Amino acid sequence: MDPSPPEKPAMSHSSAFLLPSSKTPAGSADACAVVVLNQRLPRFAPLLWDRAQVRVCADGGANRVFDGMPELLPGQDADDVRFRYKPDVIKGDMDSVRPEVKEYYSNLGTKIVDQSHDQDTTDLHKCIAFIIENSPTADKSNICILVLGALGGRFDHEMGNINVLHLFPSIRIVLLSDDCLIFLLPRTHTHNIHIEQSVEGPHCGLIPIGAPSTCTKTTGLRWNLDNTGMSYGGLISTSNIVDEEQVTVTSDSDLIWTISLRH
């Protein structure tokens, strides 16, 4: 008889970073980096920005911070908001950031990194690589990167952003919009997803974007998968419902987890 395969290590996931400060359990929201892409800022952008240790704008994402932060904080002076919400780094091709925005932040000390010579990687890829290379954290798997403006807009941009999740499978990267978030569940681990019911759910999905899954098992969902195969052209788990505070997922393939965000 063949020996049983070794048990996979467990990986835990939580969206506690979206909880208001007064409701965040101590120690539950790890210090994260924030990357802003060139799409409309989600309503919770100021909250995540304030909690981040590092803030990087991908090219035209700087325009979104410059224009969007004052709109999200209408009761505050726009010039003061722009001064306070200053990115640490603007990185990318520099073909989208407006000259006056780049000059404004540069004068405040923001580092400008022009990588227009590199046309083989996306601006998000460049920003993720920069954060990893410059992180003082010894264990890179502890890095958490929240990406604002990653969903919506052009479909090819969305797919490029999802591809970045597969390019950095050992890094915790969360793509966020006003309506949902997504992250990768690497096949190398079992996954325990804590559902923050005040800010997310109930709709969710598990999608085998990288490759078909021949065996996926879940608990905590309305329609659980019981060693079920999933593939494009066959079954994929969309419009599922979270029924419990804890969801577990084990699969033989990398999966994308997505869950709706409450307004």
mmCIF file of C-alpha atoms in Angstrom:
data_model
loop_
_atom_site.group_PDB
_atom_site.id
_atom_site.type_symbol
_atom_site.label_atom_id
_atom_site.label_comp_id
_atom_site.label_asym_id
_atom_site.label_seq_id
_atom_site.Cartn_x
_atom_site.Cartn_y
_atom_site.Cartn_z
ATOM 1 C CA MET A 1 0.000 0.000 0.000
ATOM 2 C CA ASP A 2 1.295 3.432 -0.924
ATOM 3 C CA PRO A 3 2.030 5.681 2.071
ATOM 4 C CA SER A 4 -0.388 8.554 2.649
ATOM 5 C CA PRO A 5 0.768 11.891 1.246
ATOM 6 C CA PRO A 6 2.275 14.196 3.874
ATOM 7 C CA GLU A 7 -0.186 16.560 5.511
ATOM 8 C CA LYS A 8 -0.037 20.053 4.100
ATOM 9 C CA PRO A 9 0.882 22.963 6.377
ATOM 10 C CA ALA A 10 -1.995 25.301 7.234
ATOM 11 C CA MET A 11 -2.250 28.937 6.181
ATOM 12 C CA SER A 12 -4.647 31.355 7.900
ATOM 13 C CA HIS A 13 -6.371 34.294 6.234
ATOM 14 C CA SER A 14 -8.359 37.219 7.655
ATOM 15 C CA SER A 15 -9.776 40.506 6.414
ATOM 16 C CA ALA A 16 -9.386 42.154 9.831
ATOM 17 C CA PHE A 17 -7.494 44.956 8.073
ATOM 18 C CA LEU A 18 -10.906 46.208 6.860
ATOM 19 C CA LEU A 19 -12.369 46.521 10.357
ATOM 20 C CA PRO A 20 -12.700 49.987 11.891
ATOM 21 C CA SER A 21 -9.867 50.640 14.337
ATOM 22 C CA SER A 22 -12.144 50.329 17.364
ATOM 23 C CA LYS A 23 -13.226 46.824 16.270
ATOM 24 C CA THR A 24 -9.853 45.395 15.279
ATOM 25 C CA PRO A 25 -8.778 42.636 17.705
ATOM 26 C CA ALA A 26 -5.301 43.231 19.101
ATOM 27 C CA GLY A 27 -2.665 41.589 16.948
ATOM 28 C CA SER A 28 -5.141 40.469 14.259
ATOM 29 C CA ALA A 29 -4.256 42.941 11.547
ATOM 30 C CA ASP A 30 -0.644 42.560 10.485
ATOM 31 C CA ALA A 31 1.303 45.596 9.325
ATOM 32 C CA CYS A 32 0.876 45.739 5.561
ATOM 33 C CA ALA A 33 2.084 47.545 2.497
ATOM 34 C CA VAL A 34 -0.432 49.302 0.249
ATOM 35 C CA VAL A 35 -0.138 49.555 -3.531
ATOM 36 C CA VAL A 36 -2.442 51.940 -5.411
ATOM 37 C CA LEU A 37 -3.198 51.247 -9.085
ATOM 38 C CA ASN A 38 -4.776 53.560 -11.649
ATOM 39 C CA GLN A 39 -8.430 52.911 -10.810
ATOM 40 C CA ARG A 40 -10.927 54.695 -8.570
ATOM 41 C CA LEU A 41 -9.999 54.430 -4.904
ATOM 42 C CA PRO A 42 -12.276 52.209 -2.800
ATOM 43 C CA ARG A 43 -14.097 53.910 0.045
ATOM 44 C CA PHE A 44 -11.818 52.295 2.671
ATOM 45 C CA ALA A 45 -8.579 53.588 1.081
ATOM 46 C CA PRO A 46 -7.839 56.104 3.906
ATOM 47 C CA LEU A 47 -8.228 53.365 6.546
ATOM 48 C CA LEU A 48 -5.796 50.992 4.827
ATOM 49 C CA TRP A 49 -3.368 53.811 4.007
ATOM 50 C CA ASP A 50 -3.229 54.866 7.666
ATOM 51 C CA ARG A 51 -2.499 51.288 8.756
ATOM 52 C CA ALA A 52 0.187 50.603 6.166
ATOM 53 C CA GLN A 53 3.901 50.691 6.860
ATOM 54 C CA VAL A 54 4.777 51.259 3.187
ATOM 55 C CA ARG A 55 2.684 53.043 0.538
ATOM 56 C CA VAL A 56 3.531 52.657 -3.133
ATOM 57 C CA CYS A 57 1.713 54.155 -6.111
ATOM 58 C CA ALA A 58 1.975 52.367 -9.437
ATOM 59 C CA ASP A 59 2.407 55.160 -11.982
ATOM 60 C CA GLY A 60 -1.075 56.691 -12.508
ATOM 61 C CA GLY A 61 -2.121 55.463 -9.081
ATOM 62 C CA ALA A 62 -0.510 58.668 -7.832
ATOM 63 C CA ASN A 63 -3.178 60.640 -9.708
ATOM 64 C CA ARG A 64 -5.858 58.609 -7.916
ATOM 65 C CA VAL A 65 -4.387 59.416 -4.500
ATOM 66 C CA PHE A 66 -3.951 63.099 -5.364
ATOM 67 C CA ASP A 67 -7.520 63.446 -6.697
ATOM 68 C CA GLY A 68 -9.334 60.754 -4.741
ATOM 69 C CA MET A 69 -8.239 61.110 -1.132
ATOM 70 C CA PRO A 70 -9.770 64.612 -0.761
ATOM 71 C CA GLU A 71 -13.002 63.252 -2.297
ATOM 72 C CA LEU A 72 -13.091 60.442 0.269
ATOM 73 C CA LEU A 73 -12.481 62.933 3.105
ATOM 74 C CA PRO A 74 -14.791 65.819 2.077
ATOM 75 C CA GLY A 75 -14.928 67.386 5.521
ATOM 76 C CA GLN A 76 -11.193 68.062 5.555
ATOM 77 C CA ASP A 77 -9.051 70.639 3.775
ATOM 78 C CA ALA A 78 -7.982 69.180 0.405
ATOM 79 C CA ASP A 79 -4.433 70.567 0.570
ATOM 80 C CA ASP A 80 -3.957 69.133 4.070
ATOM 81 C CA VAL A 81 -5.276 65.730 2.921
ATOM 82 C CA ARG A 82 -2.860 65.675 -0.029
ATOM 83 C CA PHE A 83 0.026 66.573 2.260
ATOM 84 C CA ARG A 84 -0.835 63.817 4.752
ATOM 85 C CA TYR A 85 -1.554 61.105 2.175
ATOM 86 C CA LYS A 86 1.821 61.190 0.477
ATOM 87 C CA PRO A 87 3.122 57.995 -1.137
ATOM 88 C CA ASP A 88 6.545 56.751 -0.128
ATOM 89 C CA VAL A 89 7.302 55.654 -3.696
ATOM 90 C CA ILE A 90 5.878 56.169 -7.204
ATOM 91 C CA LYS A 91 7.067 53.349 -9.422
ATOM 92 C CA GLY A 92 6.366 52.239 -12.997
ATOM 93 C CA ASP A 93 6.512 53.312 -16.616
ATOM 94 C CA MET A 94 5.699 56.969 -15.771
ATOM 95 C CA ASP A 95 3.392 57.160 -18.786
ATOM 96 C CA SER A 96 0.218 57.818 -16.744
ATOM 97 C CA VAL A 97 1.150 59.970 -13.749
ATOM 98 C CA ARG A 98 0.466 63.650 -14.465
ATOM 99 C CA PRO A 99 3.633 65.822 -14.448
ATOM 100 C CA GLU A 100 2.234 68.192 -11.832
ATOM 101 C CA VAL A 101 1.306 65.280 -9.552
ATOM 102 C CA LYS A 102 4.762 63.731 -9.876
ATOM 103 C CA GLU A 103 6.374 67.113 -9.148
ATOM 104 C CA TYR A 104 4.092 67.734 -6.145
ATOM 105 C CA TYR A 105 4.968 64.439 -4.466
ATOM 106 C CA SER A 106 8.630 64.625 -5.452
ATOM 107 C CA ASN A 107 8.857 67.996 -3.682
ATOM 108 C CA LEU A 108 7.413 66.321 -0.556
ATOM 109 C CA GLY A 109 10.125 63.651 -0.620
ATOM 110 C CA THR A 110 8.390 60.823 -2.461
ATOM 111 C CA LYS A 111 10.876 58.541 -4.226
ATOM 112 C CA ILE A 112 10.295 58.406 -8.000
ATOM 113 C CA VAL A 113 11.423 55.141 -9.644
ATOM 114 C CA ASP A 114 11.188 55.231 -13.450
ATOM 115 C CA GLN A 115 11.194 51.737 -14.936
ATOM 116 C CA SER A 116 10.046 52.623 -18.446
ATOM 117 C CA HIS A 117 12.948 50.514 -19.760
ATOM 118 C CA ASP A 118 11.173 47.354 -18.506
ATOM 119 C CA GLN A 119 8.200 46.557 -20.743
ATOM 120 C CA ASP A 120 8.045 42.849 -19.839
ATOM 121 C CA THR A 121 6.388 43.278 -16.437
ATOM 122 C CA THR A 122 3.300 45.186 -15.305
ATOM 123 C CA ASP A 123 3.426 48.162 -12.955
ATOM 124 C CA LEU A 124 1.905 46.009 -10.210
ATOM 125 C CA HIS A 125 4.612 43.357 -10.712
ATOM 126 C CA LYS A 126 7.257 46.080 -10.407
ATOM 127 C CA CYS A 127 5.700 47.412 -7.183
ATOM 128 C CA ILE A 128 5.386 43.976 -5.572
ATOM 129 C CA ALA A 129 9.008 43.120 -6.409
ATOM 130 C CA PHE A 130 10.134 46.493 -4.995
ATOM 131 C CA ILE A 131 8.280 45.938 -1.704
ATOM 132 C CA ILE A 132 9.698 42.429 -1.293
ATOM 133 C CA GLU A 133 13.257 43.521 -2.093
ATOM 134 C CA ASN A 134 13.110 46.427 0.350
ATOM 135 C CA SER A 135 11.242 44.730 3.192
ATOM 136 C CA PRO A 136 13.220 44.360 6.436
ATOM 137 C CA THR A 137 11.140 41.250 7.223
ATOM 138 C CA ALA A 138 13.338 38.156 7.194
ATOM 139 C CA ASP A 139 10.455 35.774 6.439
ATOM 140 C CA LYS A 140 8.991 37.165 3.222
ATOM 141 C CA SER A 141 5.879 34.987 3.620
ATOM 142 C CA ASN A 142 4.838 37.321 6.465
ATOM 143 C CA ILE A 143 4.590 40.274 4.082
ATOM 144 C CA CYS A 144 1.002 41.395 3.440
ATOM 145 C CA ILE A 145 0.373 43.603 0.399
ATOM 146 C CA LEU A 146 -3.037 45.220 -0.143
ATOM 147 C CA VAL A 147 -3.646 46.369 -3.726
ATOM 148 C CA LEU A 148 -6.236 49.115 -4.257
ATOM 149 C CA GLY A 149 -7.803 49.618 -7.672
ATOM 150 C CA ALA A 150 -6.801 46.150 -8.877
ATOM 151 C CA LEU A 151 -10.289 45.203 -10.089
ATOM 152 C CA GLY A 152 -12.551 47.024 -12.519
ATOM 153 C CA GLY A 153 -11.575 48.853 -15.684
ATOM 154 C CA ARG A 154 -9.941 46.972 -18.544
ATOM 155 C CA PHE A 155 -10.241 43.193 -18.413
ATOM 156 C CA ASP A 156 -6.662 42.618 -19.604
ATOM 157 C CA HIS A 157 -5.418 44.763 -16.703
ATOM 158 C CA GLU A 158 -7.484 42.683 -14.268
ATOM 159 C CA MET A 159 -6.080 39.449 -15.656
ATOM 160 C CA GLY A 160 -2.549 40.866 -15.468
ATOM 161 C CA ASN A 161 -3.143 41.677 -11.799
ATOM 162 C CA ILE A 162 -4.458 38.166 -11.110
ATOM 163 C CA ASN A 163 -1.409 36.756 -12.890
ATOM 164 C CA VAL A 164 0.794 38.602 -10.372
ATOM 165 C CA LEU A 165 -0.826 36.515 -7.596
ATOM 166 C CA HIS A 166 0.438 33.388 -9.365
ATOM 167 C CA LEU A 167 3.893 34.908 -9.910
ATOM 168 C CA PHE A 168 4.312 35.520 -6.151
ATOM 169 C CA PRO A 169 2.435 32.560 -4.600
ATOM 170 C CA SER A 170 4.315 32.690 -1.282
ATOM 171 C CA ILE A 171 3.463 36.375 -0.676
ATOM 172 C CA ARG A 172 0.136 37.415 0.823
ATOM 173 C CA ILE A 173 -1.306 39.739 -1.826
ATOM 174 C CA VAL A 174 -4.934 40.894 -1.648
ATOM 175 C CA LEU A 175 -6.589 42.611 -4.637
ATOM 176 C CA LEU A 176 -9.386 44.972 -3.564
ATOM 177 C CA SER A 177 -12.205 46.981 -5.072
ATOM 178 C CA ASP A 178 -15.270 48.590 -3.491
ATOM 179 C CA ASP A 179 -17.258 45.415 -4.187
ATOM 180 C CA CYS A 180 -14.958 42.463 -3.474
ATOM 181 C CA LEU A 181 -11.515 41.168 -2.639
ATOM 182 C CA ILE A 182 -9.531 38.257 -4.043
ATOM 183 C CA PHE A 183 -6.382 36.383 -3.100
ATOM 184 C CA LEU A 184 -4.561 33.206 -4.044
ATOM 185 C CA LEU A 185 -4.884 29.918 -2.162
ATOM 186 C CA PRO A 186 -1.649 28.061 -3.029
ATOM 187 C CA ARG A 187 -2.053 24.298 -3.459
ATOM 188 C CA THR A 188 0.948 23.778 -1.162
ATOM 189 C CA HIS A 189 -1.206 24.556 1.919
ATOM 190 C CA THR A 190 -4.561 23.919 3.478
ATOM 191 C CA HIS A 191 -6.382 27.200 4.086
ATOM 192 C CA ASN A 192 -8.350 28.503 7.074
ATOM 193 C CA ILE A 193 -10.260 31.639 6.098
ATOM 194 C CA HIS A 194 -11.773 33.631 8.979
ATOM 195 C CA ILE A 195 -14.836 35.509 7.735
ATOM 196 C CA GLU A 196 -15.249 39.038 9.118
ATOM 197 C CA GLN A 197 -19.039 39.037 8.797
ATOM 198 C CA SER A 198 -19.440 42.758 9.496
ATOM 199 C CA VAL A 199 -17.421 43.729 6.412
ATOM 200 C CA GLU A 200 -17.505 40.793 3.978
ATOM 201 C CA GLY A 201 -19.788 38.149 2.512
ATOM 202 C CA PRO A 202 -22.014 36.372 2.072
ATOM 203 C CA HIS A 203 -21.249 35.766 -1.628
ATOM 204 C CA CYS A 204 -17.987 34.049 -2.463
ATOM 205 C CA GLY A 205 -16.273 31.929 -5.080
ATOM 206 C CA LEU A 206 -13.376 29.534 -5.684
ATOM 207 C CA ILE A 207 -11.908 29.735 -9.171
ATOM 208 C CA PRO A 208 -9.188 27.547 -10.734
ATOM 209 C CA ILE A 209 -7.676 30.211 -12.956
ATOM 210 C CA GLY A 210 -4.143 28.811 -13.230
ATOM 211 C CA ALA A 211 -4.947 25.167 -13.913
ATOM 212 C CA PRO A 212 -7.822 22.696 -13.463
ATOM 213 C CA SER A 213 -8.360 21.170 -10.034
ATOM 214 C CA THR A 214 -9.156 17.475 -9.871
ATOM 215 C CA CYS A 215 -9.816 17.463 -6.117
ATOM 216 C CA THR A 216 -11.023 20.403 -3.972
ATOM 217 C CA LYS A 217 -12.595 20.022 -0.528
ATOM 218 C CA THR A 218 -14.230 22.801 1.522
ATOM 219 C CA THR A 219 -16.127 23.366 4.756
ATOM 220 C CA GLY A 220 -18.138 26.384 5.890
ATOM 221 C CA LEU A 221 -19.904 27.086 2.571
ATOM 222 C CA ARG A 222 -23.555 26.715 1.595
ATOM 223 C CA TRP A 223 -22.507 24.422 -1.254
ATOM 224 C CA ASN A 224 -19.334 22.690 -0.131
ATOM 225 C CA LEU A 225 -17.012 20.883 -2.501
ATOM 226 C CA ASP A 226 -16.331 17.275 -1.560
ATOM 227 C CA ASN A 227 -13.176 16.227 -3.419
ATOM 228 C CA THR A 228 -14.735 17.918 -6.447
ATOM 229 C CA GLY A 229 -13.016 18.699 -9.730
ATOM 230 C CA MET A 230 -13.186 22.223 -11.164
ATOM 231 C CA SER A 231 -12.120 23.622 -14.524
ATOM 232 C CA TYR A 232 -13.076 26.154 -17.161
ATOM 233 C CA GLY A 233 -15.485 24.406 -19.495
ATOM 234 C CA GLY A 234 -16.759 22.492 -16.458
ATOM 235 C CA LEU A 235 -17.701 23.346 -12.886
ATOM 236 C CA ILE A 236 -16.373 26.428 -11.120
ATOM 237 C CA SER A 237 -17.668 27.558 -7.731
ATOM 238 C CA THR A 238 -19.250 30.984 -8.252
ATOM 239 C CA SER A 239 -22.118 32.658 -6.348
ATOM 240 C CA ASN A 240 -21.493 30.406 -3.372
ATOM 241 C CA ILE A 241 -22.504 31.544 0.118
ATOM 242 C CA VAL A 242 -20.462 31.693 3.324
ATOM 243 C CA ASP A 243 -22.449 29.908 6.049
ATOM 244 C CA GLU A 244 -19.904 29.842 8.873
ATOM 245 C CA GLU A 245 -17.290 32.157 10.375
ATOM 246 C CA GLN A 246 -14.546 29.737 9.356
ATOM 247 C CA VAL A 247 -14.072 28.388 5.829
ATOM 248 C CA THR A 248 -11.505 25.697 5.046
ATOM 249 C CA VAL A 249 -10.156 24.885 1.585
ATOM 250 C CA THR A 250 -7.818 22.129 0.413
ATOM 251 C CA SER A 251 -7.041 21.593 -3.261
ATOM 252 C CA ASP A 252 -4.541 19.994 -5.619
ATOM 253 C CA SER A 253 -4.455 23.228 -7.652
ATOM 254 C CA ASP A 254 -3.894 26.907 -6.911
ATOM 255 C CA LEU A 255 -7.289 28.573 -6.506
ATOM 256 C CA ILE A 256 -8.499 32.166 -6.441
ATOM 257 C CA TRP A 257 -10.699 32.971 -3.412
ATOM 258 C CA THR A 258 -13.106 35.875 -3.836
ATOM 259 C CA ILE A 259 -15.676 37.288 -1.432
ATOM 260 C CA SER A 260 -18.046 40.236 -1.653
ATOM 261 C CA LEU A 261 -17.563 43.297 0.556
ATOM 262 C CA ARG A 262 -20.458 44.840 2.434
ATOM 263 C CA HIS A 263 -21.380 48.482 1.831
#
